[in-house]
Coordinates of C-alpha atoms in Angstrom, one line a residue:
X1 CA -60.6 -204.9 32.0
X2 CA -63.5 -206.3 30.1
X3 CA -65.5 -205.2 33.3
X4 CA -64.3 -201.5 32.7
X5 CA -64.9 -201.3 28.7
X6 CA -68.6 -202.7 29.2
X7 CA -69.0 -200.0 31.9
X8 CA -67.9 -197.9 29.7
X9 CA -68.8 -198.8 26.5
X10 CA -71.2 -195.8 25.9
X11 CA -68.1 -193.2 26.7
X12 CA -65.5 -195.2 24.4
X13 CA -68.6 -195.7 21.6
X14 CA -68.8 -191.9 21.7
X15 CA -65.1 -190.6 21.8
X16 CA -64.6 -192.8 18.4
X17 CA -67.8 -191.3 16.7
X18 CA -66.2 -187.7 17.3
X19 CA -62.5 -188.9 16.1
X20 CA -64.2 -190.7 12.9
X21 CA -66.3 -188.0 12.7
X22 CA -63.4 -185.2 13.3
X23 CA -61.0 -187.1 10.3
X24 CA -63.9 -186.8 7.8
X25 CA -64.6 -183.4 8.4
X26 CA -60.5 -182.5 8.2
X27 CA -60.2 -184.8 5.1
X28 CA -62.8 -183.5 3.5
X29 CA -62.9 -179.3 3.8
X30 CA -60.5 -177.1 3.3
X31 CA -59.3 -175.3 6.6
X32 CA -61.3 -171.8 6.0
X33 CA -64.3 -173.8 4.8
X34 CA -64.7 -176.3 8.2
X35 CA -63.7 -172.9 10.2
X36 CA -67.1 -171.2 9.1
X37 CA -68.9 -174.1 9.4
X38 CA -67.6 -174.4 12.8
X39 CA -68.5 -170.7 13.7
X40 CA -71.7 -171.3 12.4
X41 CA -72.1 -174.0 14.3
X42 CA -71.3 -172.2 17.4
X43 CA -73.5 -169.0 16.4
X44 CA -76.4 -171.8 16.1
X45 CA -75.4 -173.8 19.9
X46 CA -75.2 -170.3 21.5
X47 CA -78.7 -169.0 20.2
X48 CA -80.1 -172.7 21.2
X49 CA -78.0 -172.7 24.6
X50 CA -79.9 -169.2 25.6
X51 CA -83.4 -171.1 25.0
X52 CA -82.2 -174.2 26.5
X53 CA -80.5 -173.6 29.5
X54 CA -84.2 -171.8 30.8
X55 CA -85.9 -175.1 29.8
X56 CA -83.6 -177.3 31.6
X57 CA -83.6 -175.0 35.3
X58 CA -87.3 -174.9 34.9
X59 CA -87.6 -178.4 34.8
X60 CA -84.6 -179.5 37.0
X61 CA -86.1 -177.6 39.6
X62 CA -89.8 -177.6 39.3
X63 CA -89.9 -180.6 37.1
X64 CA -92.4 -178.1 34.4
X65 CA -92.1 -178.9 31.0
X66 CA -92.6 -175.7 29.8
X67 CA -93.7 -176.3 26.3
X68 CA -94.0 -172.1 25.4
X69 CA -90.2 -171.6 26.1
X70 CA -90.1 -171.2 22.7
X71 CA -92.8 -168.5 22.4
X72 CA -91.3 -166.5 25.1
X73 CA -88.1 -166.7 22.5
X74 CA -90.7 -165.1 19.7
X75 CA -91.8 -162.5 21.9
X76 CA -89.0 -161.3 23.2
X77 CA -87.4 -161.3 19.6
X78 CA -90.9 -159.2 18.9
X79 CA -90.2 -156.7 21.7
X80 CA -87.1 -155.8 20.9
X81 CA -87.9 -155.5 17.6
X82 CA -90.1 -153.0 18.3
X83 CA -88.3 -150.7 20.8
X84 CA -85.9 -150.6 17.9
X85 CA -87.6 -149.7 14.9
X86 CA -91.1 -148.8 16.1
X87 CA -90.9 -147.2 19.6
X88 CA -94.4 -146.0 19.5
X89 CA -96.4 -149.6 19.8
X90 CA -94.9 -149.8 23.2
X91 CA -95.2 -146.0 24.3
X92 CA -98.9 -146.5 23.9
X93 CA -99.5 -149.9 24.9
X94 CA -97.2 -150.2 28.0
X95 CA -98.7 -147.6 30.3
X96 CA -101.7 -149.7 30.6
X97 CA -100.2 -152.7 31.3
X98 CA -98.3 -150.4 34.3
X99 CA -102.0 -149.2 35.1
X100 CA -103.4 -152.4 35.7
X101 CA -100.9 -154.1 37.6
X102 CA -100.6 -151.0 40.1
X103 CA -104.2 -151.0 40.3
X104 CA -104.0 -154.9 40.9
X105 CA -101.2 -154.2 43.9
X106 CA -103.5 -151.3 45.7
X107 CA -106.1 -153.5 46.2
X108 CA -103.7 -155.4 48.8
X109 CA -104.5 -151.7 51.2
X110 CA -107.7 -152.1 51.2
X111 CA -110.3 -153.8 53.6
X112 CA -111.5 -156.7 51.2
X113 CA -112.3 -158.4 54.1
X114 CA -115.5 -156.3 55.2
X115 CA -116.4 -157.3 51.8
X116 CA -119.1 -160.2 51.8
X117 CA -120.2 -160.1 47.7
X118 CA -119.1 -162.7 45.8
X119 CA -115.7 -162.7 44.0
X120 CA -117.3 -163.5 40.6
X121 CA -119.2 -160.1 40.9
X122 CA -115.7 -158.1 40.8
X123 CA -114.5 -160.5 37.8
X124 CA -117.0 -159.4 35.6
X125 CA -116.8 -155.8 37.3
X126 CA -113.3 -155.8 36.0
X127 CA -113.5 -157.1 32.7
X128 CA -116.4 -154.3 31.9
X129 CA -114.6 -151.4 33.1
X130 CA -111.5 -152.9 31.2
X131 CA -113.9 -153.3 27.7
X132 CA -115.0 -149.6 28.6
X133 CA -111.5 -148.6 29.1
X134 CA -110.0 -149.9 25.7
X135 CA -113.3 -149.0 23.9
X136 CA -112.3 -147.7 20.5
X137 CA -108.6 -148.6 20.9
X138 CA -106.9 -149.2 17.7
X139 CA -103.9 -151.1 17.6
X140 CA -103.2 -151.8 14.0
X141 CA -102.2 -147.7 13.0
X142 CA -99.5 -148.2 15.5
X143 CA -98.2 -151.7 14.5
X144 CA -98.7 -152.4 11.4
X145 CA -96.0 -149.3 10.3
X146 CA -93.0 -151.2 11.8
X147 CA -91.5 -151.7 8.8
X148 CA -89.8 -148.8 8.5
X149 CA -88.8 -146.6 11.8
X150 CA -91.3 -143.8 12.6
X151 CA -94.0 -145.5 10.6
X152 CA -96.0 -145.1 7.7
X153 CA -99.1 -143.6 9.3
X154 CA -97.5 -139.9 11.2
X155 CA -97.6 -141.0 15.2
X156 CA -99.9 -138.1 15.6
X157 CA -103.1 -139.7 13.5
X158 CA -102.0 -142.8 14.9
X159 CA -101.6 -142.6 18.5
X160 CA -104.3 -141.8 20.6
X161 CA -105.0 -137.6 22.2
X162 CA -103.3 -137.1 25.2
X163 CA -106.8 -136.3 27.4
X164 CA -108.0 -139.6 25.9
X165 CA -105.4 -141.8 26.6
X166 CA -105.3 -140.6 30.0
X167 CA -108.7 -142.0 30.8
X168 CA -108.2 -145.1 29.2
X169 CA -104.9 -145.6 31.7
X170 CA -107.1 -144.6 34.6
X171 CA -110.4 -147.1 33.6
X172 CA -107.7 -149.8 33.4
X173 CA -106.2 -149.1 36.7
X174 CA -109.7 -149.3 37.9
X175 CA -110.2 -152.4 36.6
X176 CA -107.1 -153.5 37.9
X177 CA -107.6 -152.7 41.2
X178 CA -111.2 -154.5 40.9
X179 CA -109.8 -157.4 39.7
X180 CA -107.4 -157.4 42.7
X181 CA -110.3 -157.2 45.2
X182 CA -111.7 -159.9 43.2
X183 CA -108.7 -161.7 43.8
X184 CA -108.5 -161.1 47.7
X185 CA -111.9 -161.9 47.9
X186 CA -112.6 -165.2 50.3
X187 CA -108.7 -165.5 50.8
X188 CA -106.9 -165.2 54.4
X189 CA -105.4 -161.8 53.3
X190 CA -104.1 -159.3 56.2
X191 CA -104.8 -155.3 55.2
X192 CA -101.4 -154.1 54.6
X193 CA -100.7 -151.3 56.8
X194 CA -99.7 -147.9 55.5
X195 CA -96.6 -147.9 54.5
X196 CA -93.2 -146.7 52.2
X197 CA -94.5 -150.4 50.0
X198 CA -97.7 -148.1 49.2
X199 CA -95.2 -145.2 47.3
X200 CA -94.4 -149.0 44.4
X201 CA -98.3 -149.2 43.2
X202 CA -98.8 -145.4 43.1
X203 CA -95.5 -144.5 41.4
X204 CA -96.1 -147.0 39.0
X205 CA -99.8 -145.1 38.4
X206 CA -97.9 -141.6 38.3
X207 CA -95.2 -143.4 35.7
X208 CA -98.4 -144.8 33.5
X209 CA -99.7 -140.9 33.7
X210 CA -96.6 -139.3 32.8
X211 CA -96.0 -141.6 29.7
X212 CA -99.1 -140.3 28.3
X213 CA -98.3 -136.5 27.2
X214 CA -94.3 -137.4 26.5
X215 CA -95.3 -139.9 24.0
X216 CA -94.4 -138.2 20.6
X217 CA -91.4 -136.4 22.0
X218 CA -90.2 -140.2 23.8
X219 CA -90.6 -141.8 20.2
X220 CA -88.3 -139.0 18.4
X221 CA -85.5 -139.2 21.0
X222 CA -85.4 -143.3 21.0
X223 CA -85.3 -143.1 17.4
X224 CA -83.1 -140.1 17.3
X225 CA -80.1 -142.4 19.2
X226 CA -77.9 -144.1 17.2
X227 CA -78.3 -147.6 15.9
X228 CA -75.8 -149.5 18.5
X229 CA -77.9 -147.9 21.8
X230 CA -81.0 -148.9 20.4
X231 CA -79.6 -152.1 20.1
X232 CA -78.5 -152.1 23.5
X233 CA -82.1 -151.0 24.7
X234 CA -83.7 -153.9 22.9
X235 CA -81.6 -156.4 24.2
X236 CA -82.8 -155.2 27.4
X237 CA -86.6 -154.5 26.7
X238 CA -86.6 -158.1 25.1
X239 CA -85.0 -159.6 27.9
X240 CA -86.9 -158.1 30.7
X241 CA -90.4 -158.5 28.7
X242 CA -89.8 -162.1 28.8
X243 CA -88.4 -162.0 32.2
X244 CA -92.0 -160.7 33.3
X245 CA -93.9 -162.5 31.1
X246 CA -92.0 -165.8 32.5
X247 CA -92.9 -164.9 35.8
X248 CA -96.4 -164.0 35.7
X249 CA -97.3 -167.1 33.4
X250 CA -95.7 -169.1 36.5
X251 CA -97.7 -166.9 39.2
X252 CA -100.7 -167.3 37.4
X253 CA -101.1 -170.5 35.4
X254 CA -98.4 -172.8 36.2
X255 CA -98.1 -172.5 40.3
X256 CA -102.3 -173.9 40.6
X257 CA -100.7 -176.8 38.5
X258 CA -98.5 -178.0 40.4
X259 CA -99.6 -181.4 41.6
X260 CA -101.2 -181.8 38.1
X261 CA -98.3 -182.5 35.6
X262 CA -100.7 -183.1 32.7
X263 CA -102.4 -180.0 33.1
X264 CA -99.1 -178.2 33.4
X265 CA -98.7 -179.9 29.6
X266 CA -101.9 -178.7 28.2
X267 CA -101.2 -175.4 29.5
X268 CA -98.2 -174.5 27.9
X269 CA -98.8 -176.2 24.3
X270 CA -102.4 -174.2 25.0
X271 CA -100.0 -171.0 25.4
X272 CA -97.7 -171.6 22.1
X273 CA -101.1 -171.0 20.3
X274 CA -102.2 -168.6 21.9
X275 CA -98.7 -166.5 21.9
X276 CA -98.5 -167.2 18.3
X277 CA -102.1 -165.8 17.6
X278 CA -101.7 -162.9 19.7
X279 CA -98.7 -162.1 17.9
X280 CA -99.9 -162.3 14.6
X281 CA -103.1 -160.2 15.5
X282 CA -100.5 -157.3 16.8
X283 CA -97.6 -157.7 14.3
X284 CA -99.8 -159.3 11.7
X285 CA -99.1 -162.9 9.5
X286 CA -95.8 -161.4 7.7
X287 CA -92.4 -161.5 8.8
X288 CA -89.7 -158.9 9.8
X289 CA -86.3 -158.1 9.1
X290 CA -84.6 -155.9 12.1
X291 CA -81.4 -154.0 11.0
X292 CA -77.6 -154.5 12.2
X293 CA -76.8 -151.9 14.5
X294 CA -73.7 -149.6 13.2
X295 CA -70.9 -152.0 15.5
X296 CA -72.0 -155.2 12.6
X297 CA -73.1 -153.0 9.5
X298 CA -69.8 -151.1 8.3
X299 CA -68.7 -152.0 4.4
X300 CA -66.4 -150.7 2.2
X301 CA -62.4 -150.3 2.0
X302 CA -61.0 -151.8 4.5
X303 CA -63.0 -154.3 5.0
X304 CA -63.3 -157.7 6.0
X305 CA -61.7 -156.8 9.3
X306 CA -58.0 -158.9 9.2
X307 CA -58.9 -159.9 12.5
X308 CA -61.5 -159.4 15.6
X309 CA -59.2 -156.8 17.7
X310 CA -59.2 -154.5 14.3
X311 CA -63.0 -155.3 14.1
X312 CA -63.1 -153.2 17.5
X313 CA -61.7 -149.8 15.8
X314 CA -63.2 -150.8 12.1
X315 CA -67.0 -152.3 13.1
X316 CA -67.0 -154.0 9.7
X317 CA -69.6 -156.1 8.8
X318 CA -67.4 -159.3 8.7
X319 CA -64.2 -160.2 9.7
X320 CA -61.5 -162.8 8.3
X321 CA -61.3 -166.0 9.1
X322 CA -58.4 -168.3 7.2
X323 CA -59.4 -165.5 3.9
X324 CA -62.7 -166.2 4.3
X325 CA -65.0 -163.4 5.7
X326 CA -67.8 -164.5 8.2
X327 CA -70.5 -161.9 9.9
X328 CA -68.9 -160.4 12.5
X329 CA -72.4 -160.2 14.3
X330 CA -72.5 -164.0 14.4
X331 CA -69.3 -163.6 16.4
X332 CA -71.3 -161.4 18.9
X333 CA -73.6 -164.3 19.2
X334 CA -71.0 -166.3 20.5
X335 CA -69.6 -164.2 22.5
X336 CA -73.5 -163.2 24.4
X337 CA -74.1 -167.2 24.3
X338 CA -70.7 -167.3 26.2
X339 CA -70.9 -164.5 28.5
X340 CA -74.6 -165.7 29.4
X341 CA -73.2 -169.7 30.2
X342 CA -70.2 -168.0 32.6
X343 CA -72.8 -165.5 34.2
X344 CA -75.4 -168.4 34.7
X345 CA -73.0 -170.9 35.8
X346 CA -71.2 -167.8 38.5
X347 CA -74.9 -167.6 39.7
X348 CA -75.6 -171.3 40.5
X349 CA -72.2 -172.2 41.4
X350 CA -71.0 -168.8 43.8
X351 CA -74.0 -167.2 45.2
X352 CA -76.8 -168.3 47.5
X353 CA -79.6 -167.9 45.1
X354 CA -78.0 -170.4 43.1
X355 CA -77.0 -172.9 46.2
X356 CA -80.9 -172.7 46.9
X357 CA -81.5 -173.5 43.2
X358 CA -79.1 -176.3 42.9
X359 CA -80.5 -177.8 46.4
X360 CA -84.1 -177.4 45.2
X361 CA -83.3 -179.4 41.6
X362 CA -81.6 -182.3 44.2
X363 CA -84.8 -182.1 46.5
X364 CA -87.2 -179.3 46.6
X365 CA -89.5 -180.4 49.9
X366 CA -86.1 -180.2 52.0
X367 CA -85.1 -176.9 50.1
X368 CA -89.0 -175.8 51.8
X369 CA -88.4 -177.8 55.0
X370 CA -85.8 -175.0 55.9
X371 CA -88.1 -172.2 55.5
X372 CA -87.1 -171.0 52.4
X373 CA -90.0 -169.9 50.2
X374 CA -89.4 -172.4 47.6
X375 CA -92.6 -170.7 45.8
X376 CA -90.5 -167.5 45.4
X377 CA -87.8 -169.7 43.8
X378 CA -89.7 -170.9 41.4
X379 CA -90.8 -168.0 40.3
X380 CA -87.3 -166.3 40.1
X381 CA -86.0 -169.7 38.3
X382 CA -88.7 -169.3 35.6
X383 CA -88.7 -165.7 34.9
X384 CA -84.4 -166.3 34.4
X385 CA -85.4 -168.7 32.1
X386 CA -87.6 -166.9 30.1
X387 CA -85.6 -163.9 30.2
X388 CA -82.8 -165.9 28.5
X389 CA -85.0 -166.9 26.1
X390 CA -86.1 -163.9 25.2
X391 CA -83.0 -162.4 25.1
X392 CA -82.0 -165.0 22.7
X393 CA -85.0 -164.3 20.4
X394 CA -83.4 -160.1 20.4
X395 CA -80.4 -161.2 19.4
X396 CA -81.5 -163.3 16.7
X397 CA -83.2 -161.0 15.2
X398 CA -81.4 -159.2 12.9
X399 CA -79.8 -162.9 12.4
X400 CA -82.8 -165.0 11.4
X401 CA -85.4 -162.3 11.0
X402 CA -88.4 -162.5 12.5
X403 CA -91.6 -164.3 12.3
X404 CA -95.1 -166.2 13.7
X405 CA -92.9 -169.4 13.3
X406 CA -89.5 -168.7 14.9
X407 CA -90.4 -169.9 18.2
X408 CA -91.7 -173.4 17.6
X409 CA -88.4 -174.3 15.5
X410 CA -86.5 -173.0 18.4
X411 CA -88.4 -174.9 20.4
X412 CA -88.4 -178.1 18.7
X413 CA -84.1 -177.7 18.8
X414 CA -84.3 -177.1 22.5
X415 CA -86.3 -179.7 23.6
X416 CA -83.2 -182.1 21.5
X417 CA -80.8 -180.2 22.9
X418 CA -82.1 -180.7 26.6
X419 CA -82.7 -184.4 25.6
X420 CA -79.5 -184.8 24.8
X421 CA -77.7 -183.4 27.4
X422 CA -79.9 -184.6 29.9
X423 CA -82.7 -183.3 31.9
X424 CA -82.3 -180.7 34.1
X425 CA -78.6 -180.5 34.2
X426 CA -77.5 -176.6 33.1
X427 CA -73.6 -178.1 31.5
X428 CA -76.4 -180.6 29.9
X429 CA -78.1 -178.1 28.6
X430 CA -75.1 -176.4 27.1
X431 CA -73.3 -179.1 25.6
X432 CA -76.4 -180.4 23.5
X433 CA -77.0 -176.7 22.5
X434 CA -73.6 -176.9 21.1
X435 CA -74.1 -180.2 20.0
X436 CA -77.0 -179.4 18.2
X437 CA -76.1 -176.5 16.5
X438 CA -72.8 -178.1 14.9
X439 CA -75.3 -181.0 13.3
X440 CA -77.2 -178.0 11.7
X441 CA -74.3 -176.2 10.9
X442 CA -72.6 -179.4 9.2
X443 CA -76.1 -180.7 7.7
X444 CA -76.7 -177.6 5.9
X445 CA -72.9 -177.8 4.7
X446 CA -73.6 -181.4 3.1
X447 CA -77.1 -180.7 1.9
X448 CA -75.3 -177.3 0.6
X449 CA -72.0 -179.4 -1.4
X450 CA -73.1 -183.0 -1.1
X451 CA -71.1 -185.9 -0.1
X452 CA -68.3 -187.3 -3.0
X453 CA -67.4 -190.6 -2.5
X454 CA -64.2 -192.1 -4.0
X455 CA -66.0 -194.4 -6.4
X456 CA -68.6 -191.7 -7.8
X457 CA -67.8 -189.8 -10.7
X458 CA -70.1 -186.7 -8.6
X459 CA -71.2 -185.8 -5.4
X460 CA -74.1 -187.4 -3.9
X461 CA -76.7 -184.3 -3.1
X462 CA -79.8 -184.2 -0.1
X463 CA -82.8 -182.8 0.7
X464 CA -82.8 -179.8 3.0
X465 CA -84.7 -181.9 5.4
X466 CA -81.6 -183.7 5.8
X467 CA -79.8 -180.7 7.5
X468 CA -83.2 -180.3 10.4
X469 CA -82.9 -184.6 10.7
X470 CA -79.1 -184.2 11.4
X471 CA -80.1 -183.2 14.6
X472 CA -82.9 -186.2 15.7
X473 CA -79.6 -188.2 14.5
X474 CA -78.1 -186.9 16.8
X475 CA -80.3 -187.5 19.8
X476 CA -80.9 -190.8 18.8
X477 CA -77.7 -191.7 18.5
X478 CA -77.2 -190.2 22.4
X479 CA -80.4 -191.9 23.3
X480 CA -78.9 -195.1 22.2
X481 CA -75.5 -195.0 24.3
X482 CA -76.8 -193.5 27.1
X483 CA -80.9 -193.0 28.1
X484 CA -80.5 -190.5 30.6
X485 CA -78.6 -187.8 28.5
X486 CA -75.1 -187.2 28.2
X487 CA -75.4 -185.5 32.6
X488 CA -79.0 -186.8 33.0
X489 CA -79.0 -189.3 35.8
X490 CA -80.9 -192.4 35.8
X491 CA -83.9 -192.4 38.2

């Protein structure tokens, strides 16, 4: 018996923390009040559980700690921002980024290997055709006007002329496909053979071309649908933006780093600035407030919504809760944290993607030993990742708001939440999410009220920074029982 309780002296430590902890919360609020301080909570672990869970796959499986998870969160947050109030930034920014990367794939059809120049020659090729490209390009007309949706500055002074902006697309696929053959150049690379895979580059060239004279009519009708599409349309801009992003920070800086952990390290804190400033050079310093789409905005008679089926006929802006109103958009947190855990956990756990995933975070040189690209895996892992992420950082948006800032505080709140569930485990990674955001939500509660104890005439107040340490409490106090994480296993 006293064999089993030392075993298990960590679980039992635990289970009596949460009942203390659970008779003190019920002794001390009132039944509406520890309900919305429960949602909040779980609004907070579900917008932490989107960031985490890509953190802990990324490094279960290729053992990355990927320190701009946090930035991807911020840009995607960003994105979707801008599809839905300011459609133009990305109508006239995105067909270049379509240019170069088709020009970058029709370099695989050609002959690079009759080519004997050096592949630094084509680098600085590419770079001056791209400077030549993008020459006179101003980005701050079309930007800096998101505040309000179609701008301050009329999108026709703004934007670019059509004949104009179709030669900057082409310079840049130029460039593109240079810096492809500068790529290829000195590699074992076979020609690719003419084929239906030659139809992806070039329709992605004719898709950059045909953005370019539908830009102004493209702007009027995204703006022109209603509030809860555009919505939608963010959600999916965002996420896929940091699904691609995710994936070509992998391809490109992370897979060379591979045997070089440190480096890895230095990368990604080298990224988080570099996000950050790029952001602030587009968007600018100051912060941004998105709207709630029509489903979360509705006020006036009838409203709170008495409950959340009525919310479905009413869309009120908040719903009752023990006659207490709370956002009802906070409730569509939850619910896209908790549709996003079942999908993520139906993937690893029922389809063959995930089997290869799970096998790979157990041992990833037998995964590879069976001929399966592992490479390709990681890739897919990490753009999922930051896909979530960025997701996450849409859906905040009209939560938090949005600004320079938003993705290290994320980030810092993720990394405790992996921590304390336990590295690389994805019911880990949800738990301490949830964990974590029910510290913030119950430290903001008691720097909010204060504590009273019996023997004090008034209640004992704290500093904000209380409700942020709640949270390294919290980890500690994990750290303490058990080392590895609440699923982390010991190595």
């Amino acid at each position: 018996m006293i064999e089993w309780i030392k075993y298990r002296r960590g679980l039992i430590i635990g289970i009596g923390a949460i009942i203390l902890f659970a008779y003190w919360a019920t002794t001390t609020y009132e039944p509406r009040v520890l309900a919305s301080i429960l949602l909040s909570g779980l609004t907070l672990g579900a917008l932490y559980f989107l960031v985490t869970s890509g953190l802990s796959l990324i490094f279960g499986l290729m053992d990355v700690l990927n320190f701009a998870h946090g930035t991807l969160f911020m840009i995607g947050a960003y994105v979707g921002f801008t599809l839905y109030a300011n459609p133009r930034l990305l109508l006239n920014t995105v067909p270049f980024v379509i240019a170069v990367a088709a020009g970058w794939l029709l370099a695989g059809w050609l002959p690079v290997k009759r080519i004997r120049a050096p592949g630094w020659l084509f680098w600085i090729g590419a770079v001056i055709v791209a400077m030549m490209a993008v020459w006179g390009f101003e980005l701050a007309p079309l930007a800096t006007t998101a505040l309000s949706s179609g701008g301050r500055i009329p999108t026709e002074q703004a934007q670019a002329p059509t004949a104009i902006f179709v030669i900057r697309t082409l310079g840049l696929a130029v460039a593109g496909l240079i810096a492809g053959i500068a790529f290829l150049v000195g590699k074992e690379h076979a020609q690719q053979p003419l084929s239906a895979k030659l139809l992806v580059p070039l329709g992605m060239l004719t898709l950059a071309l045909i953005i370019a004279p539908i830009r102004l009519s493209a702007e009027g009708w995204l703006l022109s649908l209603n509030s809860n599409t555009r919505f939608l349309l963010a959600l999916l801009v965002g996420a896929s933006s940091g699904a691609a992003l995710g994936g070509l920070m992998e391809w490109s800086l992370i897979r060379p780093l591979y045997s070089r952990p440190i480096y890895q390290v230095l990368v990604t804190l080298g990224l988080v600035f570099v996000g950050t400033e790029l952001v602030k050079a587009i968007w600018g310093p100051g912060g941004y407030f998105m709207e709630l789409p029509e489903w979360f905005s509705r006020r006036g008679p009838g409203c709170p919504s008495p409950n959340l089926i009525a919310w479905l006929q009413d869309n009120c802006a908040s719903i009752d809760v023990l006659g207490r109103p709370f956002p009802s958009y906070r409730v569509f947190i939850i619910a896209l944290g908790l549709v996003m855990f079942i999908g993520t956990a139906i993937l690893l756990q029922r389809t063959r993607l995930g089997m290869i995933i799970r096998a790979g975070v157990q041992d990833s040189e037998m995964v590879q030993a069976l001929g399966i690209n592992v490479r390709r895996v990681f890739t897919l892992v990490f753009a999922l990742g930051a896909g979530l992420a960025a997701l996450g950082g849409v859906a905040a948006a009209p939560f938090l708001g949005i600004s320079p800032g938003l993705g290290q505080e994320f980030q810092l709140q993720a990394f405790i939440a992996v921590v304390i569930g336990g590295m690389g485990s994805f019911t880990g990674a949800a738990l301490g999410a949830l964990l974590v955001g029910l510290a913030r939500a119950f430290g903001d509660q008691i720097v909010l009220t204060g504590i009273q104890l019996p023997w004090m005439s008034e209640a004992m107040s704290f500093s904000p920074s209380i409700a942020r340490a709640s949270t390294v409490l919290i980890m500690a106090l994990v750290l303490l029982l058990r080392p590895a994480g609440l699923f982390g296993k010991k190595e």
